[in-house]
Short mmCIF file of C-alpha atoms in Angstrom, two decimals:
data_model
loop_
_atom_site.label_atom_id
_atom_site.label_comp_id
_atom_site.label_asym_id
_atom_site.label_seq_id
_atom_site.Cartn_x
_atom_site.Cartn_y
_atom_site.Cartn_z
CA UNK A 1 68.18 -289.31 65.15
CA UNK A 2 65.11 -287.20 66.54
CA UNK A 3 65.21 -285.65 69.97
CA UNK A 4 62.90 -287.36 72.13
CA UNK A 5 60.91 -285.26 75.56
CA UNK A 6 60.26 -287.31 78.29
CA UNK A 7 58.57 -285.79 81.15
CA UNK A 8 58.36 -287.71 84.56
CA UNK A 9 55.40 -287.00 87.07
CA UNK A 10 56.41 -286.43 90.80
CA UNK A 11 55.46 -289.74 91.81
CA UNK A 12 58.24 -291.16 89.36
CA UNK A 13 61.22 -289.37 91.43
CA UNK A 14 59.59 -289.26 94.84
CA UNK A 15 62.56 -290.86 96.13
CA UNK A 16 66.16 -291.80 95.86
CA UNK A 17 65.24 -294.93 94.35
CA UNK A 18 62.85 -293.45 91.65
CA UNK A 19 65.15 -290.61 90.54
CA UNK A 20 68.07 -293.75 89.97
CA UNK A 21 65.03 -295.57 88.36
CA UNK A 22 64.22 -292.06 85.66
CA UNK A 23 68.03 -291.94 85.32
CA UNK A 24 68.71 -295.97 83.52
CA UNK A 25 65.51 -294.74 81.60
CA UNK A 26 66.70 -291.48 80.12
CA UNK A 27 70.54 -293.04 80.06
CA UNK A 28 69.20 -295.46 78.33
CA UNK A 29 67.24 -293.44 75.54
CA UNK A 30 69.98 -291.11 75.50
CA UNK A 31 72.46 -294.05 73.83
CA UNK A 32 70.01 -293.83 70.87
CA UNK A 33 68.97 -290.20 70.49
CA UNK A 34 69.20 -286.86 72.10
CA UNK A 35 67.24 -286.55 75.08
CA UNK A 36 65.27 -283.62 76.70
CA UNK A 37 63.98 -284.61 80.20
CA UNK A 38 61.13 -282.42 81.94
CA UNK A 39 60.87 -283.49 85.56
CA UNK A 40 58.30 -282.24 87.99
CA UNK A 41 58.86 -281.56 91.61
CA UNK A 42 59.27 -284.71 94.22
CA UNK A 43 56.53 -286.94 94.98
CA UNK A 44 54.31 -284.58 97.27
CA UNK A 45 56.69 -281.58 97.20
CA UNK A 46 54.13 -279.13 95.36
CA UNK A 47 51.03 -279.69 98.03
CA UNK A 48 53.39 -279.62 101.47
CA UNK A 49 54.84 -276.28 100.42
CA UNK A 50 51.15 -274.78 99.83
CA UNK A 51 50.03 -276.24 102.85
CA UNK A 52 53.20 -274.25 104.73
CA UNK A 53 52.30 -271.55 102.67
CA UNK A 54 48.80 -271.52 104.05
CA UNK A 55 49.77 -272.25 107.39
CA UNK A 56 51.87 -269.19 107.25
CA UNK A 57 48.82 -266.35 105.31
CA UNK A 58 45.63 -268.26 104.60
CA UNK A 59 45.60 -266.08 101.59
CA UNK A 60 49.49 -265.72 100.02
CA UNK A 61 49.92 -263.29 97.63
CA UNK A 62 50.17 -265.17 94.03
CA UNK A 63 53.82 -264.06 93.09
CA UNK A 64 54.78 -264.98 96.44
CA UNK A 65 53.32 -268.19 95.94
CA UNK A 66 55.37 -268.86 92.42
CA UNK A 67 58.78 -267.89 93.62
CA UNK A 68 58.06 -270.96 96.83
CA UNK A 69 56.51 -273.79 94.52
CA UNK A 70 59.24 -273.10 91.28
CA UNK A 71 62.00 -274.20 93.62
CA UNK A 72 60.49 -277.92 93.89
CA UNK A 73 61.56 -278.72 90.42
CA UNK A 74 64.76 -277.21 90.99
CA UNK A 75 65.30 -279.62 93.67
CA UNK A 76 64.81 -282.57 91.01
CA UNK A 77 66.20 -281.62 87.68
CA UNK A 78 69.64 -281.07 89.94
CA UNK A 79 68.73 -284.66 91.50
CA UNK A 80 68.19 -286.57 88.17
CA UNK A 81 71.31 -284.59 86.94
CA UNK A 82 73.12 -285.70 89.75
CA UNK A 83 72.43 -289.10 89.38
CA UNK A 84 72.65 -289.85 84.97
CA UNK A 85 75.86 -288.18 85.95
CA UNK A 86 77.01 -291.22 88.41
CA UNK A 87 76.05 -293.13 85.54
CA UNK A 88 78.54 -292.12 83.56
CA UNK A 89 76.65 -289.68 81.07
CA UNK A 90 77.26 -285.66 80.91
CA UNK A 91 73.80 -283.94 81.58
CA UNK A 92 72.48 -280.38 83.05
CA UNK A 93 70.13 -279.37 84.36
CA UNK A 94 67.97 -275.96 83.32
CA UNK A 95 65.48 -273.99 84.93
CA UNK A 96 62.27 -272.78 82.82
CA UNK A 97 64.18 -269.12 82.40
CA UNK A 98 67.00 -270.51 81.35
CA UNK A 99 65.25 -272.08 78.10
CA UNK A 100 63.42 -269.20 77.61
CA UNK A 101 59.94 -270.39 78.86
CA UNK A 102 58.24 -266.89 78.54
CA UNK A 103 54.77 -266.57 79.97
CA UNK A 104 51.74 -264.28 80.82
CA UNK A 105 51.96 -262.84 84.31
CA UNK A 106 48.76 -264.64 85.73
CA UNK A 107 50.55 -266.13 88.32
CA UNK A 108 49.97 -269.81 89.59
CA UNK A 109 48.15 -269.92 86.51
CA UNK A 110 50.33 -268.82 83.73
CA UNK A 111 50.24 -269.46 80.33
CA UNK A 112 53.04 -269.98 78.03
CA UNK A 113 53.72 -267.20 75.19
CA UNK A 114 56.78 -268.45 73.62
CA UNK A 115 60.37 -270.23 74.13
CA UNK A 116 63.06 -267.78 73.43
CA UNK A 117 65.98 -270.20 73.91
CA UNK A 118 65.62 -273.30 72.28
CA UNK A 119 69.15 -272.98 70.60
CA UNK A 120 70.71 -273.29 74.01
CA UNK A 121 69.00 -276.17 74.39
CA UNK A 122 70.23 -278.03 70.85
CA UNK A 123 73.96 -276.63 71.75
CA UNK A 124 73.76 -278.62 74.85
CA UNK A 125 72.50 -281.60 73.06
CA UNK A 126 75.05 -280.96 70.12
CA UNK A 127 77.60 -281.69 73.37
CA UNK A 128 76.42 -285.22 74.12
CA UNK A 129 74.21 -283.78 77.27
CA UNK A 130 70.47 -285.09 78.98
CA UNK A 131 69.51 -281.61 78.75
CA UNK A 132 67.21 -281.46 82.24
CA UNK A 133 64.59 -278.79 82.38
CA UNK A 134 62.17 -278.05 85.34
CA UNK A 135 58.97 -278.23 84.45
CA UNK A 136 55.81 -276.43 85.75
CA UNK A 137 57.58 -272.88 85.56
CA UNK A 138 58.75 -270.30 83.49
CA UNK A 139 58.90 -266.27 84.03
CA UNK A 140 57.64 -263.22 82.21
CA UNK A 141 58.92 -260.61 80.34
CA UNK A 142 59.95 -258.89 83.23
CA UNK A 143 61.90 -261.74 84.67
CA UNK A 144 59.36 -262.41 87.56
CA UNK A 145 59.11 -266.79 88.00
CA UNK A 146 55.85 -268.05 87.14
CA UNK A 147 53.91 -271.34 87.72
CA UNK A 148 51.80 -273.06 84.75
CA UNK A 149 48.82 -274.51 87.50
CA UNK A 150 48.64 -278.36 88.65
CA UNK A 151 50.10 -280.63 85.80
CA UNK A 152 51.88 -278.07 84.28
CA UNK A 153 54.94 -280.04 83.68
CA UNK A 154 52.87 -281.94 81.05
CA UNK A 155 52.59 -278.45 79.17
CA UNK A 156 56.30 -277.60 79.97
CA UNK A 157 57.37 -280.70 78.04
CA UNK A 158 54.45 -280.84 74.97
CA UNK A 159 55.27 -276.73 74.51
CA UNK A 160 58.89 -278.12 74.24
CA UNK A 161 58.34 -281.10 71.72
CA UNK A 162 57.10 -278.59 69.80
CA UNK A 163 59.34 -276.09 69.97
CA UNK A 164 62.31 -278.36 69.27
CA UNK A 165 60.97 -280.17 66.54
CA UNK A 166 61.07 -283.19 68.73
CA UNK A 167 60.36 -287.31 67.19
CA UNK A 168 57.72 -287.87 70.00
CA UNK A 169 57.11 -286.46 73.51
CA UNK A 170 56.77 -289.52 76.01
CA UNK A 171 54.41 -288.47 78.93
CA UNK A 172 55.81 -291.21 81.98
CA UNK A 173 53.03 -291.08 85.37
CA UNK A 174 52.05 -294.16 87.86
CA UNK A 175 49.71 -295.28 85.52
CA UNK A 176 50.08 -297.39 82.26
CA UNK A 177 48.15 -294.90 80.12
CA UNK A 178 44.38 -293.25 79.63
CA UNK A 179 41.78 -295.98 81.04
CA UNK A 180 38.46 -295.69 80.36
CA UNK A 181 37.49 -294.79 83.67
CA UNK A 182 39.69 -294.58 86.68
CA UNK A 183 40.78 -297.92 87.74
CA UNK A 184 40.79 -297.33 91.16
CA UNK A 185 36.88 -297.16 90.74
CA UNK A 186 36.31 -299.52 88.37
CA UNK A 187 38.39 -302.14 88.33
CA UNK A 188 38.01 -303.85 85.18
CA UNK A 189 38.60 -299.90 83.73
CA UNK A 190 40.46 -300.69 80.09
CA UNK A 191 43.58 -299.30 78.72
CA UNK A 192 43.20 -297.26 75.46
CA UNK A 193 45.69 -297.98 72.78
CA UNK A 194 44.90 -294.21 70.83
CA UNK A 195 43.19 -291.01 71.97
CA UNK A 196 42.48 -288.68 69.75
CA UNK A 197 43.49 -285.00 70.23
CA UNK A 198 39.50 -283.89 70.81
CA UNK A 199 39.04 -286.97 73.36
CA UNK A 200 41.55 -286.51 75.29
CA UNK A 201 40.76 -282.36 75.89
CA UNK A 202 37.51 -283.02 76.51
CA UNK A 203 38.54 -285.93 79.08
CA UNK A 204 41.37 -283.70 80.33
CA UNK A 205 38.88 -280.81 80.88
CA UNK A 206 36.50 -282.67 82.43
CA UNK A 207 38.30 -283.73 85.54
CA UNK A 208 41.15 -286.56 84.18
CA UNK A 209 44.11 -285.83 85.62
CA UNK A 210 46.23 -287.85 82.95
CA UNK A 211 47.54 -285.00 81.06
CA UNK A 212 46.75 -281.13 81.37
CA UNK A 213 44.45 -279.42 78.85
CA UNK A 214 46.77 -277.28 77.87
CA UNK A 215 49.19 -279.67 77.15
CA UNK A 216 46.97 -281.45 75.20
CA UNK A 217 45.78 -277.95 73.05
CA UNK A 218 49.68 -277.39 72.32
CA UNK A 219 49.83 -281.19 71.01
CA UNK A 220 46.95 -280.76 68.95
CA UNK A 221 48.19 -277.44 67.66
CA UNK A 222 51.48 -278.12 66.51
CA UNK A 223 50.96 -282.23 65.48
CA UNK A 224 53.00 -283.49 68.17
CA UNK A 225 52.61 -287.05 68.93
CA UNK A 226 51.82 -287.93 73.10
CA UNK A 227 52.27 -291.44 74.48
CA UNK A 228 51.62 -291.57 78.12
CA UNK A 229 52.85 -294.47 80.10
CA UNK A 230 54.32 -296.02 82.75
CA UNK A 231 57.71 -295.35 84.53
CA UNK A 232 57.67 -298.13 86.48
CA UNK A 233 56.96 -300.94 83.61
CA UNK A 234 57.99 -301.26 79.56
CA UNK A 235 54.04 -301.40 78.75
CA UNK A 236 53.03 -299.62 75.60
CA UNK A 237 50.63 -296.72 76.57
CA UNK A 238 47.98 -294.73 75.29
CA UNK A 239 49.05 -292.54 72.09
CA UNK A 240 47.49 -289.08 71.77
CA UNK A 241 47.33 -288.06 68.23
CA UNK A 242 45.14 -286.84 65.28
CA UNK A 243 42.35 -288.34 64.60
CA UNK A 244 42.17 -290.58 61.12
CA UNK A 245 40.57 -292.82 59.21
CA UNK A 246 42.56 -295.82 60.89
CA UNK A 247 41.55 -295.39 64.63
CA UNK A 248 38.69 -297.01 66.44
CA UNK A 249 35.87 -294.45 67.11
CA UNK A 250 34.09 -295.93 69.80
CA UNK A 251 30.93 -294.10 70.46
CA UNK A 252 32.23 -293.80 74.25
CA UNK A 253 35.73 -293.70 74.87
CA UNK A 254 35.50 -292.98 78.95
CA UNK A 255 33.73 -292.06 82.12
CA UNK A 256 35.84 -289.23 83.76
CA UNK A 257 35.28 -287.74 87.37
CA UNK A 258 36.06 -284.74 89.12
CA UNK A 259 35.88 -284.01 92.40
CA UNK A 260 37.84 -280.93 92.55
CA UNK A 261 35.51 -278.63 91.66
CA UNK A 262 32.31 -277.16 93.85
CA UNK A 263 29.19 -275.34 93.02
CA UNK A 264 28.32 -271.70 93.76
CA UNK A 265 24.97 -270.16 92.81
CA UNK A 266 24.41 -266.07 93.39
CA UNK A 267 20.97 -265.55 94.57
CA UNK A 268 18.06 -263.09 93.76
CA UNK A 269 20.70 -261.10 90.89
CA UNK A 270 18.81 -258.52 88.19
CA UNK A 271 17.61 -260.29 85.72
CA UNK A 272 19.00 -257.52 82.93
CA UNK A 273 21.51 -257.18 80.19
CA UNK A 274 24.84 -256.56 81.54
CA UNK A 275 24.79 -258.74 84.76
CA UNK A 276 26.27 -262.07 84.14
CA UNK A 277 29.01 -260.10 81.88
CA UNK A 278 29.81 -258.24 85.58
CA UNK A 279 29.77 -261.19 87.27
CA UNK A 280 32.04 -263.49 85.23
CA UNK A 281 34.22 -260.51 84.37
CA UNK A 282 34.85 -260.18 88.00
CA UNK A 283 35.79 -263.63 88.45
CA UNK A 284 37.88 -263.77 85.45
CA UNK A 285 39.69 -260.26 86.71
CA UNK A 286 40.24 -262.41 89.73
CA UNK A 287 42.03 -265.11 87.70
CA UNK A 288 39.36 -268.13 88.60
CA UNK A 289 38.52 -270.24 86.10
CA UNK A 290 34.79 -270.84 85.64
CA UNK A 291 33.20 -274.49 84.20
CA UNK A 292 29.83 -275.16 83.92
CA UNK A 293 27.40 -272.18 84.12
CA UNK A 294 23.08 -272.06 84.59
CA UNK A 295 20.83 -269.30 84.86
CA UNK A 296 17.61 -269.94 86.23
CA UNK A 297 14.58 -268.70 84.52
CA UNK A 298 13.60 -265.07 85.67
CA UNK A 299 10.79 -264.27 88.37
CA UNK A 300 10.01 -261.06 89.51
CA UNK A 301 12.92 -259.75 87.13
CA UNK A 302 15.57 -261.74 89.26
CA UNK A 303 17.12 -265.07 88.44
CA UNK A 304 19.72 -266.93 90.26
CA UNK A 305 23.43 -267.89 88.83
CA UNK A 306 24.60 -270.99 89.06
CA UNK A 307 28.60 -271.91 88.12
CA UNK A 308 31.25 -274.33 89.50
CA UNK A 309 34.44 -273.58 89.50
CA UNK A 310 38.12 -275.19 91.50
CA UNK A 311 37.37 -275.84 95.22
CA UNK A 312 41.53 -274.36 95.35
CA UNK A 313 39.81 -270.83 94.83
CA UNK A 314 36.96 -270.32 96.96
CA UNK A 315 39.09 -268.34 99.50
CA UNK A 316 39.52 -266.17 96.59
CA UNK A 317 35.75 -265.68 95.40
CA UNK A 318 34.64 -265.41 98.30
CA UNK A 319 35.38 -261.70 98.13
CA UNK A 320 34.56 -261.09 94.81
CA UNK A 321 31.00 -262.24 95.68
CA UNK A 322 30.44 -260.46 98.51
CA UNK A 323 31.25 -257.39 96.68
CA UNK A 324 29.10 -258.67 93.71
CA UNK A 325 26.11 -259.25 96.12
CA UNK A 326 26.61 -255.89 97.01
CA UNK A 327 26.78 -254.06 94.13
CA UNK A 328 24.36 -256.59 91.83
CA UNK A 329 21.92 -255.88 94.91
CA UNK A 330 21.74 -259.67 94.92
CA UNK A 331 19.93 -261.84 97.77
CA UNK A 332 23.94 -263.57 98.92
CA UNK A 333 25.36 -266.54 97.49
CA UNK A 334 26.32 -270.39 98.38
CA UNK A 335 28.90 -272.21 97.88
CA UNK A 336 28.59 -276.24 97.98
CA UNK A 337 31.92 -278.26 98.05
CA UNK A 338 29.83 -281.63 97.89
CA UNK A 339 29.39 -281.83 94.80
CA UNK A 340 31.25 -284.25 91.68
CA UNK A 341 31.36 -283.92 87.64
CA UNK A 342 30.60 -287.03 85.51
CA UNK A 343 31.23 -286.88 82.01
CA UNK A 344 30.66 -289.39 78.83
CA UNK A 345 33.13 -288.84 76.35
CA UNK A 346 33.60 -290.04 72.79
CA UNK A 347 34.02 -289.30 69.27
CA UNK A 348 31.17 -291.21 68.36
CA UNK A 349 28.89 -289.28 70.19
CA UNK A 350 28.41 -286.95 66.75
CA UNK A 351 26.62 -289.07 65.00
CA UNK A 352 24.95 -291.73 67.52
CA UNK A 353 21.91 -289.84 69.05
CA UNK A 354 20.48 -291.06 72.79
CA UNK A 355 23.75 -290.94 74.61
CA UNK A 356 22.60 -288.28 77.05
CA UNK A 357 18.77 -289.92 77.37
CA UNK A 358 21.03 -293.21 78.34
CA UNK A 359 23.20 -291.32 80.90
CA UNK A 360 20.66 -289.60 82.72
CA UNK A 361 18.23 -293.21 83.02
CA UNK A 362 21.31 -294.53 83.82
CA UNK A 363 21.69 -292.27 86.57
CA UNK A 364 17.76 -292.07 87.50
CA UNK A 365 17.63 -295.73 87.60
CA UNK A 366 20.27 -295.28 90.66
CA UNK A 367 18.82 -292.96 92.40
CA UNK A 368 21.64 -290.04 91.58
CA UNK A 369 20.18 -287.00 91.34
CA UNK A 370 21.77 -284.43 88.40
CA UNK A 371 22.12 -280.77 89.34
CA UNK A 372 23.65 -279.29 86.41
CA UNK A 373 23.91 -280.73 82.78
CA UNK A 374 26.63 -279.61 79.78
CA UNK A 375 27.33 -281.34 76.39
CA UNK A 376 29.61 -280.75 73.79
CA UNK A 377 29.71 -282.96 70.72
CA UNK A 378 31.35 -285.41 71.94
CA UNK A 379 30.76 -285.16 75.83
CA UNK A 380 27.82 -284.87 77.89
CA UNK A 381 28.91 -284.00 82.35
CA UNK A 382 26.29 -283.93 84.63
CA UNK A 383 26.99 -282.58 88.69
CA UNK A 384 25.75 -284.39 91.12
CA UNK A 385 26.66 -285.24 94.95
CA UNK A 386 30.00 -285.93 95.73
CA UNK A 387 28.72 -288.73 97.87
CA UNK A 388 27.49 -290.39 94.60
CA UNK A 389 30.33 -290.23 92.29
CA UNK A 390 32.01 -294.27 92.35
CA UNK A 391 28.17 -295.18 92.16
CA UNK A 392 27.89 -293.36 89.28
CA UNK A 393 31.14 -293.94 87.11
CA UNK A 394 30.64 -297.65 88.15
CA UNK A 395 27.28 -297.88 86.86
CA UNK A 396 28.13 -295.83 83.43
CA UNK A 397 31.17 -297.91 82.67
CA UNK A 398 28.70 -301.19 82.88
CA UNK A 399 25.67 -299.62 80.80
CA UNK A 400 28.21 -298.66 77.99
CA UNK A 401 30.08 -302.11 78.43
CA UNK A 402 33.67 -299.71 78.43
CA UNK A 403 34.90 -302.87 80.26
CA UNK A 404 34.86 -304.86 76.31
CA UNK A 405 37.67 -304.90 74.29
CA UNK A 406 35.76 -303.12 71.57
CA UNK A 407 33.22 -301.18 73.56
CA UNK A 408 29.32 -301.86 71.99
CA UNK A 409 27.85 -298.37 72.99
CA UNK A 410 24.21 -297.84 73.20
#
């Protein structure tokens, strides 16, 4: 019997209810095969304690900021404990130290080096126990708690899975699976039977809130299988897995938005060797994680900078580029929260030329505007206003017909 992960989003134990509802679920896996639970923090748990955070210093101090959010999942995994317990099944619950989560100290950010304690984790299992872990966290080598960044339970329970040798890793949210656009949007949005690994970091990077990239990268790195479904149904979901010669490759696979990034564009910088490696290195030394990135082309040996990056950190750049200005002798900066990322992704893309040509009539023929453009080889995102984002995904999943059971492309 393999162990099976199951991780369970906050919205799954956001109440009393819920966490009873998670507990006949893992009981009932747990009559079968050994069980490893990864439970993030209750329903909206994680965004009131920043917002009390902020209330208290507009600007907390990182490690601060750790030490507050790890104890939401705390609160759970002793919850969920609490209640297989009443149904008459021995489990514990562990915090990411305790099973040896070990990460980088970037806090509210972190990455995970390694698991050091994955045999305390197989004794417990060798007992008959749900072994509970809190996911999101871990700590560093000097013992200081850590936070893995929004979605990080997803990573907790993939970087698990693998560490455990686990059967499958089963990824339960409020939704059914991966869609091919967001259903709230587009309605007629279709659930996708396989992702492959590629599709699904591409989708996850470019705003899909499904899964987290890095969960995702760890998947695809050590071959362990995803299904993401629902907790509130006994629908099949969406598998995440290696691509082979067996699965659909649809030249478009989805239409992914994000929202929660915003633009900012440095103004008037030198336009000489050296410069955009001070700029991003600053940012990076910062911890802020930069997406899309244009230079303008050079007049009067200055050219301006354009990047977007999380709208979470602008309270945080916003120093960085003033100093930048400064020292760059720069004409200032802006930053624009109105803006949204589209993206097109699909394997197919490789070999089935005009995609891009089609997205951007698409978008002309609506009036939407494009501000910034970046393709991979099997994505193409475009910004443009916030203000025209449904428009936009709407009109994409019609052109590409995402809506059909077997999608037609171009």
């Amino acid at each position: 019997m393999g162990i099976i992960v199951q991780k369970y989003g906050g919205s799954s134990v956001a109440n009393a209810e819920r966490i009873k509802n998670v507990a006949r679920r893992v009981a009932e896996t747990a009559s079968e095969n050994p069980v490893v639970v990864v439970v993030s923090a209750l329903g909206d748990t994680t965004d009131e304690l920043v917002e009390l955070a902020r209330q208290i210093n507009p600007q907390p101090p990182e490690r601060e900021m750790d030490m507050l959010l790890a104890t939401g999942e705390q609160i759970s995994i002793a919850l969920l404990a609490m209640a297989i317990h009443a149904l008459g099944r021995e489990a514990i619950s562990l915090t990411g130290k305790q099973v040896g989560i070990v990460t980088d100290d970037a806090h509210t950010k972190a990455k995970i080096v390694e698991i050091t304690n994955c045999d305390r984790v197989h004794e417990e299992l060798s007992r008959g126990r749900v072994v509970i872990v809190a996911g999101f966290q871990g700590a560093t080598c000097d013992d200081d708690i850590t936070t893995l960044g929004r979605g990080g339970s997803d990573t907790t329970a993939v970087a698990l899975a693998a560490g455990l040798g686990a059967e499958r890793c089963e990824i339960y949210t409020d939704v059914d699976g991966v869609f091919t656009a967001d259903p709230r949007i587009v309605p007629e949005a279709r659930k996708l039977d396989r992702v492959s690994y590629d599709e699904m970091l591409e989708m996850a990077a470019a705003g899909a809130k499904v899964l987290q990239m890095r969960s995702v990268e760890f998947g695809r790195n050590y071959k362990v299988v995803i299904n993401v479904r629902s907790s509130f149904n006994d629908n099949a979901g969406t598998e995440v897995k290696e691509a082979d010669e067996y699965m659909e490759q649809p030249i478009i696979s989805g239409v992914i938005h994000d929202v929660s990034e915003g633009k900012v564009t440095l103004f008037g910088v030198p336009d000489k060797p050296g410069v955009a490696a001070r700029v991003f290195a600053a940012l990076a030394e910062a911890n802020i994680n930069i997406d899309m990135i244009v230079q303008n082309v050079s007049s009067e040996e200055r050219s301006d900078i354009s990047f977007t990056m999380p709208k979470d950190d602008f309270a945080k750049a916003e120093t960085v580029l003033r100093e930048l200005a400064d020292e760059l002798g720069g004409r200032g900066y802006n930053i624009d929260p109105d803006i949204a990322k589209v993206s097109l992704i699909g394997a197919g893309m490789k070999t089935h030329p005009g995609v891009a040509a089609a997205m951007f009539s698409v978008l002309a023929e609506n009036g939407i505007n494009i501000e910034m453009i970046s393709t991979s080889p099997i994505r193409v995102s475009c910004v443009i206003g916030e203000a025209d984002v449904d428009r936009a995904v709407r009109a994409l999943h019609d052109e590409f017909k995402l809506g059909e059971e077997v999608p037609s492309g171009l």
